[in-house]
PDB file of C-alpha atoms in Angstrom:
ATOM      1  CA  UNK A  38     -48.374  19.700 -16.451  1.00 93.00           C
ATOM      2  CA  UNK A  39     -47.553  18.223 -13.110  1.00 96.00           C
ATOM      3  CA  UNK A  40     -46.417  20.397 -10.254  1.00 96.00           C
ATOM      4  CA  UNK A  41     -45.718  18.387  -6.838  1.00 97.00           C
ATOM      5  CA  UNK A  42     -45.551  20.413  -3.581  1.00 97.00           C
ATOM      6  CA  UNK A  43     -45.174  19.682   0.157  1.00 97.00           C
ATOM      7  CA  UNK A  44     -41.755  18.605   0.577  1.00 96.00           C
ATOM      8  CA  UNK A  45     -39.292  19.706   2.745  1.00 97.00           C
ATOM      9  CA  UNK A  46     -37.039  18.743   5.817  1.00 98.00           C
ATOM     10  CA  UNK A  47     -38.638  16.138   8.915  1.00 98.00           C
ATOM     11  CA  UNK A  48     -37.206  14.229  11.811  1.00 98.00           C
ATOM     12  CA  UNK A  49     -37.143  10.864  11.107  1.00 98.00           C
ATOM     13  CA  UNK A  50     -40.600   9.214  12.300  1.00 98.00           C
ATOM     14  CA  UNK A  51     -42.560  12.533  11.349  1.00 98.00           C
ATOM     15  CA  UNK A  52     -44.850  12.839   8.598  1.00 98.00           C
ATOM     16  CA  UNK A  53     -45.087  14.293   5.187  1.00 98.00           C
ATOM     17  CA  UNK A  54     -48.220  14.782   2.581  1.00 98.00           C
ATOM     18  CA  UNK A  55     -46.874  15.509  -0.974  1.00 98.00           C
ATOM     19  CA  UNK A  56     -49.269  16.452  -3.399  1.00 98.00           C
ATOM     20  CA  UNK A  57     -49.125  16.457  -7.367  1.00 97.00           C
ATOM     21  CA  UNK A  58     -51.723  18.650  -8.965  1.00 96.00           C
ATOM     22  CA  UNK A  59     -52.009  17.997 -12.738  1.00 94.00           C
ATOM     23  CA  UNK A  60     -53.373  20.421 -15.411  1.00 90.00           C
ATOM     24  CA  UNK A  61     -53.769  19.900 -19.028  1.00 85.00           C
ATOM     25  CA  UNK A  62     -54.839  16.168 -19.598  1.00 77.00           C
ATOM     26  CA  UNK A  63     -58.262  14.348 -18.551  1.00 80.00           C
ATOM     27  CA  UNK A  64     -57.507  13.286 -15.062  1.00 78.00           C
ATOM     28  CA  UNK A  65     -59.746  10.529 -15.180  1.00 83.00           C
ATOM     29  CA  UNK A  66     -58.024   9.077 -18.433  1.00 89.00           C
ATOM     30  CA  UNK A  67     -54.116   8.591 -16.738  1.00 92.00           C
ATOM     31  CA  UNK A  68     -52.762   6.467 -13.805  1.00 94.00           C
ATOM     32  CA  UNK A  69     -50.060   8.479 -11.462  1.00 95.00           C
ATOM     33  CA  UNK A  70     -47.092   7.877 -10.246  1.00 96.00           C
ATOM     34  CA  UNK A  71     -44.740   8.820  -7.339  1.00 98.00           C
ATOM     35  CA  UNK A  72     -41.270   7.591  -8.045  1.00 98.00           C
ATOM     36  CA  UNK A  73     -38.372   8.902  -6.188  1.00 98.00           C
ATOM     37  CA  UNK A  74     -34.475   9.096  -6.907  1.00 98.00           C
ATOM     38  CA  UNK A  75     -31.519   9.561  -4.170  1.00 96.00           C
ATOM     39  CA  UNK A  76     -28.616  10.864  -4.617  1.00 92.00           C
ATOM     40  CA  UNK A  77     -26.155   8.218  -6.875  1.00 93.00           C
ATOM     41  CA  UNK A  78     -29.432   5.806  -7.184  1.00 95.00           C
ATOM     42  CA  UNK A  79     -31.850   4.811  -9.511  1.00 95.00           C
ATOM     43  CA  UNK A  80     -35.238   6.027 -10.018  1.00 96.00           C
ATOM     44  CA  UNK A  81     -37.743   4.123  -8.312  1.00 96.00           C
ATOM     45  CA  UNK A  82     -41.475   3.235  -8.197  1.00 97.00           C
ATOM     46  CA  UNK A  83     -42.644   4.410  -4.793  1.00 98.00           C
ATOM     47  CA  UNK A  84     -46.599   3.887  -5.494  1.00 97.00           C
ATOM     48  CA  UNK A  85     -49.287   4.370  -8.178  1.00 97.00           C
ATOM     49  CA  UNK A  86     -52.447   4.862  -8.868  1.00 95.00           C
ATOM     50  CA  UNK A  87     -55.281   4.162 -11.429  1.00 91.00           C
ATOM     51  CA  UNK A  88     -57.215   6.564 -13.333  1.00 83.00           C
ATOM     52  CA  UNK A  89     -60.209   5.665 -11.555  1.00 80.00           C
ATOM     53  CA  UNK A  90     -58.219   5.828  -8.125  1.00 80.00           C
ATOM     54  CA  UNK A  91     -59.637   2.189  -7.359  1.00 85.00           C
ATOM     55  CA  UNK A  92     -56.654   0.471  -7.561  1.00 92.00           C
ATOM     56  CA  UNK A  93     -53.263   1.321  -5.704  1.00 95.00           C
ATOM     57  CA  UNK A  94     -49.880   0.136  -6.099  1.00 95.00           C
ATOM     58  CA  UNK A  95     -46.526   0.321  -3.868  1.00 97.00           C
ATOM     59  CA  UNK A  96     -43.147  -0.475  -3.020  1.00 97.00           C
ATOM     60  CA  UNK A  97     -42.469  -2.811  -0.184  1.00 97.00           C
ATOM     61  CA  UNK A  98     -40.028  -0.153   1.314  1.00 96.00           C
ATOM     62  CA  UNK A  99     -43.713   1.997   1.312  1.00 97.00           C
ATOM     63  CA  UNK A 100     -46.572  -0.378   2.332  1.00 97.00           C
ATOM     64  CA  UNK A 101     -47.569   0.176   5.714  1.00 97.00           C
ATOM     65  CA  UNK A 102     -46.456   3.756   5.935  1.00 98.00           C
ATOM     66  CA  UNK A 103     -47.451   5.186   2.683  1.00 98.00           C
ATOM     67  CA  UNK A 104     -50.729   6.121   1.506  1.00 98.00           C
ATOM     68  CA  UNK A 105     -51.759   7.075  -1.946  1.00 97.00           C
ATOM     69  CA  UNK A 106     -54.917   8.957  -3.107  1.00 95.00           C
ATOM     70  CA  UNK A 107     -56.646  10.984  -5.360  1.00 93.00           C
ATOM     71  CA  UNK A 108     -58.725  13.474  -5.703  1.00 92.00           C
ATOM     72  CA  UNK A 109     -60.780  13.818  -9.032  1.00 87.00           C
ATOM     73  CA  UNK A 110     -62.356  17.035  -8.374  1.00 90.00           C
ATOM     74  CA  UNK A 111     -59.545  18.785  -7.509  1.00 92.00           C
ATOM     75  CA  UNK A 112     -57.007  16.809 -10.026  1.00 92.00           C
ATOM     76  CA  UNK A 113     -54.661  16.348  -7.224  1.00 95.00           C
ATOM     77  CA  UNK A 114     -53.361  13.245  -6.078  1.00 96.00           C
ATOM     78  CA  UNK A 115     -51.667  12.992  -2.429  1.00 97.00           C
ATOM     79  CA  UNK A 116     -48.964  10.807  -0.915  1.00 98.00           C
ATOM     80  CA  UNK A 117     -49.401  10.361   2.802  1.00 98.00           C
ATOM     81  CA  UNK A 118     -46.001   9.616   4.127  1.00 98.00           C
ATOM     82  CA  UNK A 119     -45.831   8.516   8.101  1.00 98.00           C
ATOM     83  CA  UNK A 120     -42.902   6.922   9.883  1.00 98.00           C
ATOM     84  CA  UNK A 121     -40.266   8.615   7.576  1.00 98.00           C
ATOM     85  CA  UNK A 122     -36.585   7.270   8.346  1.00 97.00           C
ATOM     86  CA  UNK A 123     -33.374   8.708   6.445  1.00 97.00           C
ATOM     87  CA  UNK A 124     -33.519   5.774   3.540  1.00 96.00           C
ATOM     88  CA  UNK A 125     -36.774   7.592   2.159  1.00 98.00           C
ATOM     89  CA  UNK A 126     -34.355  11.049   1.262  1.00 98.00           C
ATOM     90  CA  UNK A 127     -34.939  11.459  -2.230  1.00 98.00           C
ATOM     91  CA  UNK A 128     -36.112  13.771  -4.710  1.00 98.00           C
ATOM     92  CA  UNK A 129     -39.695  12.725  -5.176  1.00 98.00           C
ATOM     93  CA  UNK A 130     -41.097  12.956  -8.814  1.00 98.00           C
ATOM     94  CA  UNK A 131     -44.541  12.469  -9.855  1.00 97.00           C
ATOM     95  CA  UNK A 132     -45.770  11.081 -12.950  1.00 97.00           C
ATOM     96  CA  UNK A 133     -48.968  10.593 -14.969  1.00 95.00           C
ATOM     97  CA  UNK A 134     -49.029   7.712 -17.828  1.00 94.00           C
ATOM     98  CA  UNK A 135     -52.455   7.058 -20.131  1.00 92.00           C
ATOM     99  CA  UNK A 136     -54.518   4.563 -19.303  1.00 87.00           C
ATOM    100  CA  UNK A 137     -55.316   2.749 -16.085  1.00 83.00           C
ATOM    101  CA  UNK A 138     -52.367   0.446 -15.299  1.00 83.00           C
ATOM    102  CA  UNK A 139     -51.188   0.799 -11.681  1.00 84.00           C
ATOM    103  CA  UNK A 140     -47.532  -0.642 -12.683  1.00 90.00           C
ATOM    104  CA  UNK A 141     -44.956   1.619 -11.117  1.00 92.00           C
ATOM    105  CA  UNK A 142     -42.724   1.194 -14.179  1.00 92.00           C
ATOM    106  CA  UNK A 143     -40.804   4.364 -14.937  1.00 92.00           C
ATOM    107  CA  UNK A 144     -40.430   4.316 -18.385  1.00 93.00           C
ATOM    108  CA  UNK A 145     -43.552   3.817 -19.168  1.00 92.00           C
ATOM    109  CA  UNK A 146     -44.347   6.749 -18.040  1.00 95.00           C
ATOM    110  CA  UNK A 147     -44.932   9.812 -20.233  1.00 93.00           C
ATOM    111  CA  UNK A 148     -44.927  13.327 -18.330  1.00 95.00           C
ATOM    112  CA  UNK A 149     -43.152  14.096 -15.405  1.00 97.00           C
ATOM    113  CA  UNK A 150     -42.937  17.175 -12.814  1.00 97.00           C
ATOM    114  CA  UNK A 151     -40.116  18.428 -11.691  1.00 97.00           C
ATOM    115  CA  UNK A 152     -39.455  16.828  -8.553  1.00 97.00           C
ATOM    116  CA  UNK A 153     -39.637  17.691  -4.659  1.00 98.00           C
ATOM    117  CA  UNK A 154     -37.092  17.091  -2.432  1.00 98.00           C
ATOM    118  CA  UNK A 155     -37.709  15.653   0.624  1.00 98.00           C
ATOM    119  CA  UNK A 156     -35.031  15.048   3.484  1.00 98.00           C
ATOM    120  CA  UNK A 157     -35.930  13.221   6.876  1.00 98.00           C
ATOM    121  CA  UNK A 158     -32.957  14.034   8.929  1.00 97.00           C
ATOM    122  CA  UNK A 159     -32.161  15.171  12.483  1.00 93.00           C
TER     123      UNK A 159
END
């Protein structure tokens, strides 16, 4: 199971920190995914990362204002989100796959929360 929390409403340049909390699998065996999907738009790869949390992955519409992490003690894995701007509105999913690929492919992905919206809007 993957829950996601800490979405909500921000003015755009504020800040957001989602977070994804998976139960029910070995933490350390899957990579994670955040992927997001606006209204009349595809689902996208926003960034992943490895089971191991060495390795990180992201979008060029996120490098530079995104950050990714995990935490393996808690089984929670955070996306930092500064310098939010209107484009980033979307319903943010994430996503846990088996193994330790960092490739933001959505399909390849296996379970999947239920999403968190998040609108950056005056």
């Amino acid at each position: 199971q993957l829950v996601e929390s800490g979405g909500g409403l921000v003015q755009p340049g504020g800040s957001l920190r989602l977070s994804c909390e998976v139960s029910g699998y070995s933490f350390d065996s899957y990579s994670i995914g955040w992927f997001r999907q606006a209204p009349g738009k595809e689902r996208e790869g926003v960034s992943c990362i490895s089971s191991s949390g060495g390795r990180k992955n992201y979008a060029d519409s996120a490098k530079g204002r995104f950050t990714i992490s995990s935490d393996n003690a808690k089984n929670i894995v955070y996306l930092q989100m500064n310098t939010l701007q209107p484009e980033d509105t979307a319903v943010y999913f994430c996503a846990a796959r088996f193994g330790a690929t960092i490739f933001c492919n959505a399909p390849a992905f296996e379970y999947w929360g239920q999403g968190i919206p998040v609108t950056v809007s005056e």
